């Protein structure tokens, strides 16, 4: 057992590279997913029924696809429709689009729960369209949706492990390759789990900071 | 309440929600520096009228002019786009019954937000004015507090200062003391009295008869979506002509 962990330790650089890739991938995917989600959220809240229905269909459709299948489609399927992406591009795109649907739904839920008065005050004070959203609606939205967004980030971290199947060199892929070469599955995978766990603890700490910011304003 | 160059002129405004007519053919004017108090039982259309003035509610028919400029519909009869409407709204300050301060911003930031983001005036100048306004409403020490940490009376004084920071031509008050505990009403009314004396043009929907008697130049009494009676405060409150006004006043006092 100790020998197994010693082998993993000897290849810690590889594992840490994978870990760094996982962090990079998840942070970038979360940020882009939020940016992509914002206009989708606006569409979900639109007065215009066709726009609202289209956004609703996209979001619901996306949330009902298993992520693994979606990653397969983006990497192996998209070339058939003329979109060729390397494993990084495909992995990032899959993670981003898939989670943008969740983020849009999270933001919509928080928006509906937002007090109407404050938005109306924004309108009365001359805010409109994008400026109203960016300055008056979005900040309290992020504060109240913060914990749920953090929860989704943890989901993204776990989903990113699936990207090992398109040979993206993230943490699971690194652990998997170490274990298959030296046959140390227990040590390799437990080490990876510990790293995922540590990452999620950091996210939780971040969520707590956001929660305190929100509490001071509530 | 008729003057040659009114700040606000409302002509023939009607508004229905479904089959329910909440405003029917309402017309009046507010002159510069005038304080108009709108009284009436709940459901009489007072708040809807106020909200129609800056087009938070869209009137079905009628014209609204601010300093001679059309609000909501151009003189050609076309409904204004959001941007143009927003520009006019920055000249009409509004104070809300439930304060409606922006919770993510500090008190000082609440005052500066619209002048900086919408009016795009110089930030240093806005900040100086905002600090002076906070001093005026007696809340200098709360400038870095979030609204959630204030009492109702303090929130409403911030609400008034926030509206003033826009340098509005007209201030609308939508039942500004109705959501306050009785002991906090006085501090808000004091600020409003001071404003009225300083020559601000104000339209106040309220149930505070004492305030109306003391401060209003004109009192408008509304019932069932129409203006029943209007005139100098001493006349409407002291010797109302209409039976409905008389019975409302005797019920309230």
mmCIF file of N, CA and C in Angstrom, chain A residues 116-129 131 134-137 139-140 143 213 215-218, chain B residues 51 54 56 82-83 86 89-90 94 96 98 100-104 113-114 117-118 120 146 148-149 162-163 166:
data_model
loop_
_atom_site.group_PDB
_atom_site.id
_atom_site.type_symbol
_atom_site.label_atom_id
_atom_site.label_comp_id
_atom_site.label_asym_id
_atom_site.label_seq_id
_atom_site.Cartn_x
_atom_site.Cartn_y
_atom_site.Cartn_z
ATOM 1 N N UNK A 116 -39.523 43.414 -6.794
ATOM 2 C CA UNK A 116 -39.852 44.180 -8.004
ATOM 3 C C UNK A 116 -39.582 45.674 -7.823
ATOM 4 N N UNK A 117 -39.811 46.148 -6.584
ATOM 5 C CA UNK A 117 -39.662 47.574 -6.291
ATOM 6 C C UNK A 117 -38.318 48.144 -6.720
ATOM 7 N N UNK A 118 -37.257 47.379 -6.415
ATOM 8 C CA UNK A 118 -35.918 47.906 -6.651
ATOM 9 C C UNK A 118 -35.615 48.007 -8.146
ATOM 10 N N UNK A 119 -36.128 47.051 -8.907
ATOM 11 C CA UNK A 119 -35.950 47.108 -10.356
ATOM 12 C C UNK A 119 -36.747 48.284 -10.913
ATOM 13 N N UNK A 120 -37.971 48.449 -10.368
ATOM 14 C CA UNK A 120 -38.815 49.551 -10.816
ATOM 15 C C UNK A 120 -38.151 50.892 -10.508
ATOM 16 N N UNK A 121 -37.504 50.975 -9.336
ATOM 17 C CA UNK A 121 -36.786 52.202 -9.002
ATOM 18 C C UNK A 121 -35.705 52.461 -10.049
ATOM 19 N N UNK A 122 -35.039 51.404 -10.481
ATOM 20 C CA UNK A 122 -34.035 51.561 -11.533
ATOM 21 C C UNK A 122 -34.644 52.166 -12.789
ATOM 22 N N UNK A 123 -35.811 51.647 -13.187
ATOM 23 C CA UNK A 123 -36.492 52.174 -14.373
ATOM 24 C C UNK A 123 -36.857 53.642 -14.153
ATOM 25 N N UNK A 124 -37.407 53.945 -12.971
ATOM 26 C CA UNK A 124 -37.826 55.319 -12.686
ATOM 27 C C UNK A 124 -36.640 56.278 -12.687
ATOM 28 N N UNK A 125 -35.453 55.774 -12.369
ATOM 29 C CA UNK A 125 -34.273 56.634 -12.335
ATOM 30 C C UNK A 125 -33.527 56.640 -13.665
ATOM 31 N N UNK A 126 -34.148 56.119 -14.703
ATOM 32 C CA UNK A 126 -33.594 56.271 -16.040
ATOM 33 C C UNK A 126 -32.725 55.122 -16.525
ATOM 34 N N UNK A 127 -32.692 54.021 -15.772
ATOM 35 C CA UNK A 127 -31.960 52.850 -16.276
ATOM 36 C C UNK A 127 -32.862 52.107 -17.256
ATOM 37 N N UNK A 128 -32.274 51.621 -18.339
ATOM 38 C CA UNK A 128 -33.074 50.815 -19.259
ATOM 39 C C UNK A 128 -32.181 49.772 -19.907
ATOM 40 N N UNK A 129 -32.830 48.763 -20.438
ATOM 41 C CA UNK A 129 -32.173 47.728 -21.221
ATOM 42 C C UNK A 129 -30.937 47.150 -20.525
ATOM 43 N N UNK A 131 -28.175 48.442 -19.371
ATOM 44 C CA UNK A 131 -27.664 49.130 -18.187
ATOM 45 C C UNK A 131 -28.493 48.761 -16.956
ATOM 46 N N UNK A 134 -27.339 45.222 -16.021
ATOM 47 C CA UNK A 134 -25.958 45.156 -15.537
ATOM 48 C C UNK A 134 -25.803 45.826 -14.169
ATOM 49 N N UNK A 135 -26.429 46.978 -13.974
ATOM 50 C CA UNK A 135 -26.188 47.765 -12.762
ATOM 51 C C UNK A 135 -27.188 47.468 -11.642
ATOM 52 N N UNK A 136 -28.442 47.191 -11.994
ATOM 53 C CA UNK A 136 -29.495 47.101 -10.979
ATOM 54 C C UNK A 136 -29.928 45.657 -10.731
ATOM 55 N N UNK A 137 -30.026 44.861 -11.794
ATOM 56 C CA UNK A 137 -30.559 43.501 -11.633
ATOM 57 C C UNK A 137 -29.456 42.489 -11.332
ATOM 58 N N UNK A 139 -26.206 42.570 -10.050
ATOM 59 C CA UNK A 139 -25.462 42.437 -8.767
ATOM 60 C C UNK A 139 -26.241 41.744 -7.654
ATOM 61 N N UNK A 140 -27.492 42.160 -7.362
ATOM 62 C CA UNK A 140 -28.214 41.413 -6.318
ATOM 63 C C UNK A 140 -28.510 39.977 -6.730
ATOM 64 N N UNK A 143 -25.452 37.983 -5.928
ATOM 65 C CA UNK A 143 -25.351 37.815 -4.480
ATOM 66 C C UNK A 143 -26.326 36.765 -3.967
ATOM 67 N N UNK A 213 -21.059 38.481 2.242
ATOM 68 C CA UNK A 213 -21.307 39.736 1.533
ATOM 69 C C UNK A 213 -22.810 39.957 1.358
ATOM 70 N N UNK A 215 -25.239 38.625 3.182
ATOM 71 C CA UNK A 215 -25.900 38.836 4.472
ATOM 72 C C UNK A 215 -25.779 40.289 4.935
ATOM 73 N N UNK A 216 -24.622 40.896 4.656
ATOM 74 C CA UNK A 216 -24.428 42.286 5.055
ATOM 75 C C UNK A 216 -25.378 43.212 4.300
ATOM 76 N N UNK A 217 -25.896 42.733 3.176
ATOM 77 C CA UNK A 217 -26.762 43.568 2.349
ATOM 78 C C UNK A 217 -28.225 43.151 2.442
ATOM 79 N N UNK A 218 -28.503 42.240 3.377
ATOM 80 C CA UNK A 218 -29.880 41.737 3.440
ATOM 81 C C UNK A 218 -30.539 42.172 4.733
ATOM 82 N N UNK B 51 -47.734 57.007 -11.003
ATOM 83 C CA UNK B 51 -46.906 56.110 -11.812
ATOM 84 C C UNK B 51 -47.093 56.335 -13.302
ATOM 85 N N UNK B 54 -44.443 59.288 -14.800
ATOM 86 C CA UNK B 54 -43.139 58.923 -15.385
ATOM 87 C C UNK B 54 -43.220 57.613 -16.187
ATOM 88 N N UNK B 56 -44.183 54.668 -15.494
ATOM 89 C CA UNK B 56 -44.007 53.331 -14.927
ATOM 90 C C UNK B 56 -45.259 52.523 -15.265
ATOM 91 N N UNK B 82 -37.292 53.197 -25.285
ATOM 92 C CA UNK B 82 -36.834 53.142 -23.892
ATOM 93 C C UNK B 82 -35.779 54.206 -23.585
ATOM 94 N N UNK B 83 -34.891 54.410 -24.525
ATOM 95 C CA UNK B 83 -33.776 55.315 -24.275
ATOM 96 C C UNK B 83 -34.264 56.745 -24.070
ATOM 97 N N UNK B 86 -36.162 57.065 -20.889
ATOM 98 C CA UNK B 86 -35.247 57.048 -19.752
ATOM 99 C C UNK B 86 -34.647 58.424 -19.511
ATOM 100 N N UNK B 89 -37.131 60.438 -17.747
ATOM 101 C CA UNK B 89 -37.342 59.958 -16.375
ATOM 102 C C UNK B 89 -36.273 60.477 -15.416
ATOM 103 N N UNK B 90 -35.059 60.716 -15.918
ATOM 104 C CA UNK B 90 -34.004 61.209 -15.022
ATOM 105 C C UNK B 90 -34.349 62.594 -14.491
ATOM 106 N N UNK B 94 -38.317 60.088 -7.944
ATOM 107 C CA UNK B 94 -39.440 59.364 -7.357
ATOM 108 C C UNK B 94 -39.037 58.764 -6.014
ATOM 109 N N UNK B 96 -40.415 56.065 -3.132
ATOM 110 C CA UNK B 96 -41.339 54.934 -3.120
ATOM 111 C C UNK B 96 -41.852 54.617 -1.717
ATOM 112 N N UNK B 98 -42.171 51.713 -0.337
ATOM 113 C CA UNK B 98 -41.306 50.730 0.325
ATOM 114 C C UNK B 98 -39.831 50.999 0.037
ATOM 115 N N UNK B 100 -37.408 51.038 -1.839
ATOM 116 C CA UNK B 100 -36.818 50.543 -3.080
ATOM 117 C C UNK B 100 -35.378 50.993 -3.278
ATOM 118 N N UNK B 101 -34.621 51.049 -2.181
ATOM 119 C CA UNK B 101 -33.193 51.336 -2.314
ATOM 120 C C UNK B 101 -32.519 50.113 -2.929
ATOM 121 N N UNK B 102 -31.391 50.348 -3.587
ATOM 122 C CA UNK B 102 -30.681 49.219 -4.205
ATOM 123 C C UNK B 102 -29.835 48.537 -3.139
ATOM 124 N N UNK B 103 -30.140 47.281 -2.840
ATOM 125 C CA UNK B 103 -29.568 46.632 -1.656
ATOM 126 C C UNK B 103 -28.075 46.346 -1.775
ATOM 127 N N UNK B 104 -27.566 46.257 -3.001
ATOM 128 C CA UNK B 104 -26.155 45.889 -3.163
ATOM 129 C C UNK B 104 -25.240 47.101 -3.063
ATOM 130 N N UNK B 113 -25.434 56.453 -7.935
ATOM 131 C CA UNK B 113 -25.578 55.473 -9.023
ATOM 132 C C UNK B 113 -26.199 56.059 -10.302
ATOM 133 N N UNK B 114 -27.390 56.621 -10.183
ATOM 134 C CA UNK B 114 -28.048 57.128 -11.396
ATOM 135 C C UNK B 114 -27.354 58.366 -11.979
ATOM 136 N N UNK B 117 -24.174 56.785 -13.645
ATOM 137 C CA UNK B 117 -24.386 55.802 -14.709
ATOM 138 C C UNK B 117 -25.328 56.294 -15.805
ATOM 139 N N UNK B 118 -26.344 57.051 -15.419
ATOM 140 C CA UNK B 118 -27.352 57.446 -16.406
ATOM 141 C C UNK B 118 -27.113 58.879 -16.899
ATOM 142 N N UNK B 120 -24.408 60.651 -16.346
ATOM 143 C CA UNK B 120 -22.998 60.755 -16.739
ATOM 144 C C UNK B 120 -22.411 62.147 -16.492
ATOM 145 N N UNK B 146 -25.030 49.752 4.376
ATOM 146 C CA UNK B 146 -25.945 49.211 3.384
ATOM 147 C C UNK B 146 -27.377 49.477 3.847
ATOM 148 N N UNK B 148 -29.911 47.741 4.210
ATOM 149 C CA UNK B 148 -30.483 46.755 5.132
ATOM 150 C C UNK B 148 -30.203 47.078 6.594
ATOM 151 N N UNK B 149 -29.174 47.910 6.838
ATOM 152 C CA UNK B 149 -28.810 48.222 8.214
ATOM 153 C C UNK B 149 -29.496 49.478 8.746
ATOM 154 N N UNK B 162 -31.652 60.259 -2.594
ATOM 155 C CA UNK B 162 -31.321 59.621 -3.868
ATOM 156 C C UNK B 162 -32.063 60.303 -5.019
ATOM 157 N N UNK B 163 -33.340 60.623 -4.777
ATOM 158 C CA UNK B 163 -34.117 61.287 -5.823
ATOM 159 C C UNK B 163 -33.564 62.690 -6.096
ATOM 160 N N UNK B 166 -30.474 63.464 -8.439
ATOM 161 C CA UNK B 166 -30.666 63.544 -9.894
ATOM 162 C C UNK B 166 -30.933 64.983 -10.348
#
